[in-house]
mmCIF file of C-alpha atoms and ligand atoms in Angstrom:
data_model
loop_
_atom_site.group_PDB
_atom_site.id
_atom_site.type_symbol
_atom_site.label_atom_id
_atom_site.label_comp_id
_atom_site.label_asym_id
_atom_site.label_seq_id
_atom_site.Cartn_x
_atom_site.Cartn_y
_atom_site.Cartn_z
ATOM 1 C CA UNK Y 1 -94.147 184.362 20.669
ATOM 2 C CA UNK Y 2 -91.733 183.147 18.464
ATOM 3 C CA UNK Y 3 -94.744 182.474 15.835
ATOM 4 C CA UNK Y 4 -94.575 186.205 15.162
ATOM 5 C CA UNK Y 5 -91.322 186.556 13.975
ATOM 6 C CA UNK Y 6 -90.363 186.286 10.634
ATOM 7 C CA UNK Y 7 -88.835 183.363 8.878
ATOM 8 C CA UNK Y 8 -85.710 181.361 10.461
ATOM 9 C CA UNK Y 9 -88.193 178.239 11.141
ATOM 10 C CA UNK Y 10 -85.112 176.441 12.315
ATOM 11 C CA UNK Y 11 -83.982 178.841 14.852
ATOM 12 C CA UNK Y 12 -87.169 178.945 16.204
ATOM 13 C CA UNK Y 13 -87.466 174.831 16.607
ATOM 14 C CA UNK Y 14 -84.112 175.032 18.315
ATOM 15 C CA UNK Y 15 -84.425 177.269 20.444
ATOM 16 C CA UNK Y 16 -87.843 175.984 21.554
ATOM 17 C CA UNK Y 17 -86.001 172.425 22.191
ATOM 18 C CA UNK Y 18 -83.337 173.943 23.937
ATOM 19 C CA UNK Y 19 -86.133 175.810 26.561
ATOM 20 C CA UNK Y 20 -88.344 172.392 26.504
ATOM 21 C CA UNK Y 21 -85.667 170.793 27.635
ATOM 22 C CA UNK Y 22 -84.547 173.155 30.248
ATOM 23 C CA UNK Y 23 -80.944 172.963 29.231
ATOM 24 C CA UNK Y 24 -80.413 176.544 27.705
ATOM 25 C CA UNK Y 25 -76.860 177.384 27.303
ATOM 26 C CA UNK Y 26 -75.644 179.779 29.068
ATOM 27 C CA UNK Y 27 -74.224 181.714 26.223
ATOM 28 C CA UNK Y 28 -75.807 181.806 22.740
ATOM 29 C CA UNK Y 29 -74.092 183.172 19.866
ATOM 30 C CA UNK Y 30 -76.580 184.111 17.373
ATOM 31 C CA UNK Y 31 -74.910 185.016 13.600
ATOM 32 C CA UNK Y 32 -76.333 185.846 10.273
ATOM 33 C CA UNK Y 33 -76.148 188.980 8.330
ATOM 34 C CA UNK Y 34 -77.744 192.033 9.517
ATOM 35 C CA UNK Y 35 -80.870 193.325 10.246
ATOM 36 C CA UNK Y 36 -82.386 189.796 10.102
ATOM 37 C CA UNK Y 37 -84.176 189.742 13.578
ATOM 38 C CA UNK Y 38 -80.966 188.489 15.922
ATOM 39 C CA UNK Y 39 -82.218 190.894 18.591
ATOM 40 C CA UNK Y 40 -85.970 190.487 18.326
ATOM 41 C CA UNK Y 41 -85.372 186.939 18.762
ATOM 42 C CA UNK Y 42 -82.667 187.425 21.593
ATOM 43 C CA UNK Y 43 -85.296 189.634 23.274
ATOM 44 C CA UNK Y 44 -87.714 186.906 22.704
ATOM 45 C CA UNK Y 45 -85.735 184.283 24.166
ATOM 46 C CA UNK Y 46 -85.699 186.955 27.001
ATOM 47 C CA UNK Y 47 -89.188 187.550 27.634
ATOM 48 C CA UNK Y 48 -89.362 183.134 27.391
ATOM 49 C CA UNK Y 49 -87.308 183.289 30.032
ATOM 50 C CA UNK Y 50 -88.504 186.165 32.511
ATOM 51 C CA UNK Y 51 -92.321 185.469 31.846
ATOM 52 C CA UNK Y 52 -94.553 185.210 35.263
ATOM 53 C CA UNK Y 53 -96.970 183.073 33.057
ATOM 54 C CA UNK Y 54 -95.433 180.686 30.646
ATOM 55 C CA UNK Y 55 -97.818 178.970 27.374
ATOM 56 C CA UNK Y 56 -95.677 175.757 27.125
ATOM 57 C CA UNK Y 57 -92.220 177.504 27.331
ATOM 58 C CA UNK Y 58 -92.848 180.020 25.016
ATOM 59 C CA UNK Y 59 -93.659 183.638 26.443
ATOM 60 C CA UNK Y 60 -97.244 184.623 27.191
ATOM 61 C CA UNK Y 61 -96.671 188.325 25.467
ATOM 62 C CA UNK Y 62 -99.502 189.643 28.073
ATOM 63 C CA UNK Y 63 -98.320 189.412 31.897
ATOM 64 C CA UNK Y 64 -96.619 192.655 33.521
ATOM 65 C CA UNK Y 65 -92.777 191.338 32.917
ATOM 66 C CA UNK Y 66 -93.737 190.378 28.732
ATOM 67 C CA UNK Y 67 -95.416 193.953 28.088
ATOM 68 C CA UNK Y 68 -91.947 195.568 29.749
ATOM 69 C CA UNK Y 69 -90.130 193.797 27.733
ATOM 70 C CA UNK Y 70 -92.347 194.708 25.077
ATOM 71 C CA UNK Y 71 -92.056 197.888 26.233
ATOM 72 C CA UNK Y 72 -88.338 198.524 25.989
ATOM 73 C CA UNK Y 73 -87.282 200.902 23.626
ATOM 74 C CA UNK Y 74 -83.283 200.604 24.906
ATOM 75 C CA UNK Y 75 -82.872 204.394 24.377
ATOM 76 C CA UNK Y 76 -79.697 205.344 21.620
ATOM 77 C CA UNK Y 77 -76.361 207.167 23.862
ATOM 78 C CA UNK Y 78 -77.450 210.309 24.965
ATOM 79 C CA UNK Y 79 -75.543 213.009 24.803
ATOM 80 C CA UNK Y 80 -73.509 212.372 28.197
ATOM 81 C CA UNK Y 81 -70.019 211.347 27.604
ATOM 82 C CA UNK Y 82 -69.950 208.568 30.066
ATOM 83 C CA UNK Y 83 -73.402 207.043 28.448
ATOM 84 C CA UNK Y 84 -71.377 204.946 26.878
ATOM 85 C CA UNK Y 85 -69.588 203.304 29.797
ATOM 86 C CA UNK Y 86 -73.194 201.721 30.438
ATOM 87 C CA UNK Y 87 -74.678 198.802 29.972
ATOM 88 C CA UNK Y 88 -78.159 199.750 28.503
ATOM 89 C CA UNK Y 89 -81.158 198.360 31.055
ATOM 90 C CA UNK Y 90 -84.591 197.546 29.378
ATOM 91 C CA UNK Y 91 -87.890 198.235 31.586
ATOM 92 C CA UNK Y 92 -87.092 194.455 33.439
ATOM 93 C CA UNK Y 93 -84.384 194.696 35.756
ATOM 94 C CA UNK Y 94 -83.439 191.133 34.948
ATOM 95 C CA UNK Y 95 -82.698 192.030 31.023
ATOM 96 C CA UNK Y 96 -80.442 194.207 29.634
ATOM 97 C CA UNK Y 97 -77.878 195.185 26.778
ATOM 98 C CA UNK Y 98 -74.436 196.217 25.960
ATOM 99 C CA UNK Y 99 -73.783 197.533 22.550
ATOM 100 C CA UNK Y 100 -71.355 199.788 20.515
ATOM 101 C CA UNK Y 101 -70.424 202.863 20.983
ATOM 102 C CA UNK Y 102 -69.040 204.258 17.699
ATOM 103 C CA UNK Y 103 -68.002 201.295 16.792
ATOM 104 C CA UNK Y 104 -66.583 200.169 20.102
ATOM 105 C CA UNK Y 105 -67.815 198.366 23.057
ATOM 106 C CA UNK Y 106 -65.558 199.349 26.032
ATOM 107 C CA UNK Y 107 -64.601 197.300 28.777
ATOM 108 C CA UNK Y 108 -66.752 199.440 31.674
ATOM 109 C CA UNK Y 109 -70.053 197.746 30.293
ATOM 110 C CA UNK Y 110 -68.255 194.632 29.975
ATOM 111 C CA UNK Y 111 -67.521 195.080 34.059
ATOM 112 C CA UNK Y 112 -71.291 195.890 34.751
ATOM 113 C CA UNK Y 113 -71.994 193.089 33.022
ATOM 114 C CA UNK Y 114 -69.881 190.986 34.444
ATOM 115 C CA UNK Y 115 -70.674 191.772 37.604
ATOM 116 C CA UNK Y 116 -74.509 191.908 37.420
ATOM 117 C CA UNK Y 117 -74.500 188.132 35.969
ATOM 118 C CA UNK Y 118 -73.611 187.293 39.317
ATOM 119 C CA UNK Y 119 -76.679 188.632 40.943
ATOM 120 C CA UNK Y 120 -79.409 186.511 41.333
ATOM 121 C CA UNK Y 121 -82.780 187.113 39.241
ATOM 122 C CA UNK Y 122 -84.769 190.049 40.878
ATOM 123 C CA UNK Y 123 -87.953 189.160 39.579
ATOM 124 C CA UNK Y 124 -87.843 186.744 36.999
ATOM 125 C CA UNK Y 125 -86.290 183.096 37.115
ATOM 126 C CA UNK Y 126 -83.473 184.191 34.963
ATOM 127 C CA UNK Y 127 -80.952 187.320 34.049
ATOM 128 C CA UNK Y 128 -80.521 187.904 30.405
ATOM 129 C CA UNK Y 129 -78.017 189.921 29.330
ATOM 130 C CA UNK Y 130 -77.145 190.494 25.042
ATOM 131 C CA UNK Y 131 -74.296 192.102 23.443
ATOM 132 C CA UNK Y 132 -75.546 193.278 20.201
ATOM 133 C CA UNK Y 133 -72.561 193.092 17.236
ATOM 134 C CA UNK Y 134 -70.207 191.619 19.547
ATOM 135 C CA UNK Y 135 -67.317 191.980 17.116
ATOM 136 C CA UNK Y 136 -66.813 195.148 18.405
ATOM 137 C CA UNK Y 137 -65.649 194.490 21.422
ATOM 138 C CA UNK Y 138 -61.813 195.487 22.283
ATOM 139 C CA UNK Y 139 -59.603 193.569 23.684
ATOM 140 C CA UNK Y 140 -60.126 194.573 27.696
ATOM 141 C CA UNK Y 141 -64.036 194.169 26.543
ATOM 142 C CA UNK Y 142 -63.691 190.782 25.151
ATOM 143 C CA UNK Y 143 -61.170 189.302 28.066
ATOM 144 C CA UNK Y 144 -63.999 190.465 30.628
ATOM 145 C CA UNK Y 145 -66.459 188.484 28.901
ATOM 146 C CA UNK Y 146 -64.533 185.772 28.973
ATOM 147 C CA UNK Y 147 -64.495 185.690 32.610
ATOM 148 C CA UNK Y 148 -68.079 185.891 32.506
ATOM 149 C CA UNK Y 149 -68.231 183.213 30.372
ATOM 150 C CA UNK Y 150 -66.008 180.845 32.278
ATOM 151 C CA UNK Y 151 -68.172 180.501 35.407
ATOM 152 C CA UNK Y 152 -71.652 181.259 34.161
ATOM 153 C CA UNK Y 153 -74.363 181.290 37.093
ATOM 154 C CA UNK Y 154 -76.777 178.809 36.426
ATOM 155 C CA UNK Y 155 -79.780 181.821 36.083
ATOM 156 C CA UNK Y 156 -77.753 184.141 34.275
ATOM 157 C CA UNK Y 157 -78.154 183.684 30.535
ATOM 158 C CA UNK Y 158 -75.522 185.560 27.691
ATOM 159 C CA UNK Y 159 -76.902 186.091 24.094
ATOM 160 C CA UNK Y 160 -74.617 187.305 22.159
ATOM 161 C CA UNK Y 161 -75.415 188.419 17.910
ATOM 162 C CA UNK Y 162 -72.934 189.513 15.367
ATOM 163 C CA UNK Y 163 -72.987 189.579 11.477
ATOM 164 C CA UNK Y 164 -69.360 188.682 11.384
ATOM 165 C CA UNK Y 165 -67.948 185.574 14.418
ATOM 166 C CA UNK Y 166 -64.861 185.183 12.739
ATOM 167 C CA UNK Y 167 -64.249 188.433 14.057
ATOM 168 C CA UNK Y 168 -64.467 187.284 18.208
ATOM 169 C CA UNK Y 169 -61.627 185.665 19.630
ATOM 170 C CA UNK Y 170 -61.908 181.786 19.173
ATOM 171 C CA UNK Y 171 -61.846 181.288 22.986
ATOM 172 C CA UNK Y 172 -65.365 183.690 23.067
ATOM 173 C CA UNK Y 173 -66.745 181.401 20.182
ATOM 174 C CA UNK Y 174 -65.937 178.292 22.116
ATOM 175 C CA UNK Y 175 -67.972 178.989 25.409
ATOM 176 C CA UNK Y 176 -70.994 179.452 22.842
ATOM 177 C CA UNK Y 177 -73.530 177.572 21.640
ATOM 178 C CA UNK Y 178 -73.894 179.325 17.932
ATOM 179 C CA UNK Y 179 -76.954 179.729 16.380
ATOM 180 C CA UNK Y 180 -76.921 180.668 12.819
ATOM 181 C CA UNK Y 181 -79.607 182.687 11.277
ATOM 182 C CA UNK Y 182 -80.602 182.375 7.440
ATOM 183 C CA UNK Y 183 -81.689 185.373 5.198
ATOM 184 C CA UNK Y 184 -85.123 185.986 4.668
ATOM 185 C CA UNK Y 185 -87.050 185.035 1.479
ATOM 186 C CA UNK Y 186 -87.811 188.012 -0.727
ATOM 187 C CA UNK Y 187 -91.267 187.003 -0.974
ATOM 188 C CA UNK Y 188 -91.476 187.107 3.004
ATOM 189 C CA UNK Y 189 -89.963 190.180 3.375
ATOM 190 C CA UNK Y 190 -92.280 191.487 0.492
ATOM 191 C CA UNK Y 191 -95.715 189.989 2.617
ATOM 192 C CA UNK Y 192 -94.068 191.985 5.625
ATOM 193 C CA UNK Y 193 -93.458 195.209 3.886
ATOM 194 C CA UNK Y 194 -96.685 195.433 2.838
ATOM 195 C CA UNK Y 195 -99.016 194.038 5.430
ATOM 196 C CA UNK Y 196 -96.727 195.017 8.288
ATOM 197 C CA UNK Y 197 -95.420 198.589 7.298
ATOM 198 C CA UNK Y 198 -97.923 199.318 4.441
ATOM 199 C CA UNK Y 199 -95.509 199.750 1.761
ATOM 200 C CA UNK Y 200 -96.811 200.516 -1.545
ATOM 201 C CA UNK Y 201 -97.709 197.336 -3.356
ATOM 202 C CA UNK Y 202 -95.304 199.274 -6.368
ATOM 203 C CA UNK Y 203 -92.443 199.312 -4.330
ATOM 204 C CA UNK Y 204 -92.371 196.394 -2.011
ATOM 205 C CA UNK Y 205 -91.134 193.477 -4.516
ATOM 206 C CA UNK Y 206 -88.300 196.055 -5.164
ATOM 207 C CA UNK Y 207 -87.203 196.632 -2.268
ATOM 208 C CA UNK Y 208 -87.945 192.620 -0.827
ATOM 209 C CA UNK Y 209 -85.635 191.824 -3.795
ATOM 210 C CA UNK Y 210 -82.796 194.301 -3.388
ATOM 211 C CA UNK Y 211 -82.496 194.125 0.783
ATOM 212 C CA UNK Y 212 -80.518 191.025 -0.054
ATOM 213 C CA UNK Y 213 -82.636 188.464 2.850
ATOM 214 C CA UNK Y 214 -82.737 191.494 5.235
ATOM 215 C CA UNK Y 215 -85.728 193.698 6.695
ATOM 216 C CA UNK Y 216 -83.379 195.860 8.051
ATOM 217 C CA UNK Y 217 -81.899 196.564 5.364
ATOM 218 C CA UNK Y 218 -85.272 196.818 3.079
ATOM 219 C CA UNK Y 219 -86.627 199.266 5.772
ATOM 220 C CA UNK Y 220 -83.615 201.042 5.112
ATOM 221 C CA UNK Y 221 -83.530 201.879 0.744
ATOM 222 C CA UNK Y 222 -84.878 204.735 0.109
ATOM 223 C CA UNK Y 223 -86.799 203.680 -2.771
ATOM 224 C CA UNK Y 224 -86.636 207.032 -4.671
ATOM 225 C CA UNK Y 225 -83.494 207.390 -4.587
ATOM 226 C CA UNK Y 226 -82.668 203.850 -5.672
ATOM 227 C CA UNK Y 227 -85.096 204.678 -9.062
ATOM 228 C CA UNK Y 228 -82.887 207.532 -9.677
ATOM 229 C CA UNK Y 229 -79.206 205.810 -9.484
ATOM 230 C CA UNK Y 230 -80.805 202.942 -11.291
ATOM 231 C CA UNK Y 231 -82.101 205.037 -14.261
ATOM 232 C CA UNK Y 232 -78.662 207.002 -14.283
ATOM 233 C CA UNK Y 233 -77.048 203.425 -14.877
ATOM 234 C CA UNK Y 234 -79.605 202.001 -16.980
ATOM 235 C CA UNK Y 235 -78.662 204.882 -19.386
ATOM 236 C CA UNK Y 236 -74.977 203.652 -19.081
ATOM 237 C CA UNK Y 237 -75.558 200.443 -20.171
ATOM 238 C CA UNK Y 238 -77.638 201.372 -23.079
ATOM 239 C CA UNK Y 239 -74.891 203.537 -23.801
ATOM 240 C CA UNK Y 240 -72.731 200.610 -23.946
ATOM 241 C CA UNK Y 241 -74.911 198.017 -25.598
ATOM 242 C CA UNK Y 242 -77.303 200.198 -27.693
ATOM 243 C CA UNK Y 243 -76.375 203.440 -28.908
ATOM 244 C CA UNK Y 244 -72.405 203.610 -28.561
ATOM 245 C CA UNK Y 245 -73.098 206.822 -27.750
ATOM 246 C CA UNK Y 246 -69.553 207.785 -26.204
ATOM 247 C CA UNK Y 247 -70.950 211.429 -25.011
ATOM 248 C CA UNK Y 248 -73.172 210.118 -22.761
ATOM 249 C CA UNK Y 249 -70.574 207.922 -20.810
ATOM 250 C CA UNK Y 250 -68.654 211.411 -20.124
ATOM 251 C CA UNK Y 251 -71.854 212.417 -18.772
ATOM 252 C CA UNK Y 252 -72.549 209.568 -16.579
ATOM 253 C CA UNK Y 253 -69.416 209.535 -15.542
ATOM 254 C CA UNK Y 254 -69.636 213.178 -13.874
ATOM 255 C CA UNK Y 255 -72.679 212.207 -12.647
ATOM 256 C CA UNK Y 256 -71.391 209.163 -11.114
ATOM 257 C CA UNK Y 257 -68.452 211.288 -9.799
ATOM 258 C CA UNK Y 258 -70.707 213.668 -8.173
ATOM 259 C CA UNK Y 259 -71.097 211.784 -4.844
ATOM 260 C CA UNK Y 260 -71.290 212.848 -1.929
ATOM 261 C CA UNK Y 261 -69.037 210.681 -0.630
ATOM 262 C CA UNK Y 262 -67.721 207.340 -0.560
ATOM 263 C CA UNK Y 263 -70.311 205.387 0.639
ATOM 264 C CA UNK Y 264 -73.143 207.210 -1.623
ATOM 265 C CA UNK Y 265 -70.459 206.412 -5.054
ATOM 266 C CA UNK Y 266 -70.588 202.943 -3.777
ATOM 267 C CA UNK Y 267 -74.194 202.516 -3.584
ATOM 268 C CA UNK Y 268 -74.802 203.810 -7.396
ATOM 269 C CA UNK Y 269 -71.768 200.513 -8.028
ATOM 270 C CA UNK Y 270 -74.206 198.570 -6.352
ATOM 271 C CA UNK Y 271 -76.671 199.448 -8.271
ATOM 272 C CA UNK Y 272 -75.048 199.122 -11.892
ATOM 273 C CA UNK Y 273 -73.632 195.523 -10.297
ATOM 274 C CA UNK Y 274 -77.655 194.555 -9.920
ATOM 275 C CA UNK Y 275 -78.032 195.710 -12.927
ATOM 276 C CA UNK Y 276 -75.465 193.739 -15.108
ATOM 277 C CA UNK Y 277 -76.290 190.816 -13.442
ATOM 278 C CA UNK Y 278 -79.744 190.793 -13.905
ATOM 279 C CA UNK Y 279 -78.955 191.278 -17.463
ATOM 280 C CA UNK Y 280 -76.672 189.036 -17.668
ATOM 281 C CA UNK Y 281 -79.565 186.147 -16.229
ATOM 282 C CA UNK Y 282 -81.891 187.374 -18.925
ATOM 283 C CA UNK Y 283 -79.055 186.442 -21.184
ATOM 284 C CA UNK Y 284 -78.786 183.273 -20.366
ATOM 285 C CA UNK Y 285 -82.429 182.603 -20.348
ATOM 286 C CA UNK Y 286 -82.895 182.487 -16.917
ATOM 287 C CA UNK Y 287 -87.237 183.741 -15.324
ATOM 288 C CA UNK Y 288 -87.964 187.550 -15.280
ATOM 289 C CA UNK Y 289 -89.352 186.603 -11.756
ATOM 290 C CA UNK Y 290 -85.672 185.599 -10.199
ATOM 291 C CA UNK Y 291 -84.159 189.226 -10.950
ATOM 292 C CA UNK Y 292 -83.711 192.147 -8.714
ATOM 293 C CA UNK Y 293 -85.214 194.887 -11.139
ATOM 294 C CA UNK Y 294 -88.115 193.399 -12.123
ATOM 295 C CA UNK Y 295 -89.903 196.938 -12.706
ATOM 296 C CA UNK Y 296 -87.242 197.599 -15.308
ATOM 297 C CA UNK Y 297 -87.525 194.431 -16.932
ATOM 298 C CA UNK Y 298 -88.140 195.638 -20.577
ATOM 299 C CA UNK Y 299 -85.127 197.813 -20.497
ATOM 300 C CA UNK Y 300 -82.962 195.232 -19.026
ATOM 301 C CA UNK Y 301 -83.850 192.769 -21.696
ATOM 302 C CA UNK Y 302 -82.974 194.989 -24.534
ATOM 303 C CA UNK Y 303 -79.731 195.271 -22.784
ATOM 304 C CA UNK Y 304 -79.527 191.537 -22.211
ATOM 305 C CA UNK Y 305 -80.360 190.896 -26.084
ATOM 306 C CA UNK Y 306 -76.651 193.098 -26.772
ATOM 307 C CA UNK Y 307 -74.362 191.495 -23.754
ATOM 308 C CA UNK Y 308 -72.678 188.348 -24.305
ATOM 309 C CA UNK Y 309 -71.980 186.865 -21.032
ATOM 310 C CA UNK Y 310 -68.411 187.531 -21.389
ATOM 311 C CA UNK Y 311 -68.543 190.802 -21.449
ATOM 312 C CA UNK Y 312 -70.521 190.806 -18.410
ATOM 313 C CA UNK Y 313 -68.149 189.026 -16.638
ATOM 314 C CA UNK Y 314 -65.517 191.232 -17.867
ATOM 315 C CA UNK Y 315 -67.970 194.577 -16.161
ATOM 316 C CA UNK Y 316 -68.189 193.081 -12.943
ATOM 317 C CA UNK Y 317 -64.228 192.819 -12.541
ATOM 318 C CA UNK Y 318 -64.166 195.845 -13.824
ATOM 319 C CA UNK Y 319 -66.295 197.025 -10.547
ATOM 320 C CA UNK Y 320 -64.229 194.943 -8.093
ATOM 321 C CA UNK Y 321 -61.368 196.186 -9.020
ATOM 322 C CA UNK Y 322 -62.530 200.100 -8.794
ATOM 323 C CA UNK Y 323 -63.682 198.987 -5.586
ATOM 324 C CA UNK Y 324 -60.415 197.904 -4.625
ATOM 325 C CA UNK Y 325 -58.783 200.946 -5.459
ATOM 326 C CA UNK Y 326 -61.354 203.246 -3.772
ATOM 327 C CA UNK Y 327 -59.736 201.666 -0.983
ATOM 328 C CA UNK Y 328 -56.560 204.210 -1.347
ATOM 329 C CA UNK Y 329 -59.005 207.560 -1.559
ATOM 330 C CA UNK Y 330 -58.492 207.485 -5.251
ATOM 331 C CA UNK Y 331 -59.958 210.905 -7.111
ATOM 332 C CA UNK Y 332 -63.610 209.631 -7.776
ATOM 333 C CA UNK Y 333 -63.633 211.738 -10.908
ATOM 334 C CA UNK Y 334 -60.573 209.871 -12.724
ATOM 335 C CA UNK Y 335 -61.616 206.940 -11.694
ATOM 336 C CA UNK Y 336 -65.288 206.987 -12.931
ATOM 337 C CA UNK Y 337 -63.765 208.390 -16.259
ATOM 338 C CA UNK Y 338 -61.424 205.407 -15.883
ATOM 339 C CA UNK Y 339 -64.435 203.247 -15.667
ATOM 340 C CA UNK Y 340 -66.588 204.555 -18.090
ATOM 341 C CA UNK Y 341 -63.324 203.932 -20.831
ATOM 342 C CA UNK Y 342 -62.635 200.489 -20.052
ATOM 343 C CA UNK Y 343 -66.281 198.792 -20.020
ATOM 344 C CA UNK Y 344 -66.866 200.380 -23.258
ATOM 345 C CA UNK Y 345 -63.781 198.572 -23.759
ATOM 346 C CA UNK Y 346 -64.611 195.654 -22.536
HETATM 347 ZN ZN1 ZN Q 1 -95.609 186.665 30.058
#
């Protein structure tokens, strides 16, 4: 079971000593960034636990209570209001979830929760329940899991995953046994993009290498649309290094300004921040194979040739600190003028 997961060898050799030795917690706290498999392998620990027909302690993946696991698609809120009160059941009625609800998870799950961890298992020899992205618990939320927490039924099992623990109340963090998940080599994610989802052999070392360790994450770039911010910004920085050419950085700039909205001005940052620094690595020498852009490697080493490291230094503050004052709803259009001005300054 676990074999077919990606990656996080270590969190797979604990948690299979921690079922060997029949002394699961019982409350895990898995973190790491996201979309790096927390669920699956909550879900997996799960099926471990619930399976009618055990290989070792690991799950068997084939008996009726593994393929309903399997099976469980844990529906998104519908369109009822009081969906979100719920805790969400999978297709076991010893597993189920709890997670947000536009960005909240309210204490009437919490309750259900609570309360259900005191049943005994219906058909399995344990009750698992998960809170995905616990963080977003409120307060009412969080003090009813700590109830739950304090006197745990010996079958009933909590899993909870967030990106962020510093975020839960220390008290929650306490009562857990945390389990921290690593991001994902870019050459795994790479194998899986293209074996797994049949990405394009073209695209997949891109995206492996920009999903920073996650295959959520890489599943989620939209590849074309990456090409297109990145050319936009590889013409910036020729601008800046190559030609001087002042005109085009008043184009860019309305370009750049042209966003839909925050979060799409932000990504085309992100971009021009790979960018720099992968130039900025070719500047210093460092292997073609350890940067992001690989596809756009000639380009990026003409620019590298023109940027002393300095100055690349001096473009990445730059960034930060436009980030920082997006913060305030600043007019997108000054400020990528702004921009523009003072890293052809810099
Ligand atoms: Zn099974």
């Amino acid at each position: 079971m676990f074999s077919k997961l990606l990656g996080n060898e270590e969190v797979k050799e604990s948690l299979k000593r921690l079922l060997t030795s029949g002394r699961l917690p019982g409350s895990l706290l898995f973190t790491g960034e996201e979309g790096i498999g927390k669920k699956l392998f909550a879900l997996e620990v799960a099926k471990a636990l619930v399976c009618r027909n055990r290989v070792g302690v690991e799950a068997c993946d084939q008996c009726p209570a593994c393929k309903r696991i399997d099976a469980s698609t844990f529906p998104p809120f519908g369109k009822l209001d009081d969906d979100k009160e719920r805790m969400i059941w999978s297709e076991h009625a010893d597993v189920a979830m709890v997670r947000p609800y536009k960005q909240i998870i309210r204490v009437t799950p919490m309750r259900e929760l609570e309360r259900e961890a005191n049943f005994r298992p219906f058909e399995g020899a344990a009750r698992v329940f998960i809170v995905e992205d616990a963080e977003y618990m409120n307060d009412q939320a969080a003090n009813a899991l700590l109830k739950t927490l304090e006197e745990p039924p010996a079958t009933s099992h909590l899993i909870l995953t967030t990106p962020n623990p510093t975020a839960l109340l220390a008290t929650i963090r306490s009562r857990c046994q945390i389990i921290r998940f690593a991001p994902l080599a870019a050459e795994t994610i790479e194998e899986f993009l293209v074996k797994e989802k049949k990405v394009p052999e073209s695209d997949a070392p891109l995206l492996a290498r920009t999903s920073r360790g996650s295959i959520g994450r890489a599943l989620n770039v939209n590849i074309d649309d990456y090409r297109k911010r990145r050319q936009s910004m590889i013409t910036v920085l020729k601008a800046l290094t190559l030609t001087g050419d002042r005109v085009q950085l008043l184009h860019s700039s309305e370009e750049l300004a042209a966003a839909k909205d925050r979060a799409d001005y932000e990504q085309t940052l992100d971009v021009l921040e790979s960018l720099i620094r992968d130039a900025w690595a070719l500047g210093l020498g460092g292997p073609a194979q350890a940067i992001v852009n690989k596809d756009a490697l000639s380009d990026l080493q003409n620019i590298a040739n023109e940027l002393p490291s300095a100055r690349a230094a001096a473009w990445l503050k730059e960034i930060e600190e436009l980030r920082g004052a997006l913060e305030v709803n600043l007019n997108r259009k000054i400020a990528s003028d702004g921009l523009m001005m003072k890293l052809a300054a810099a």
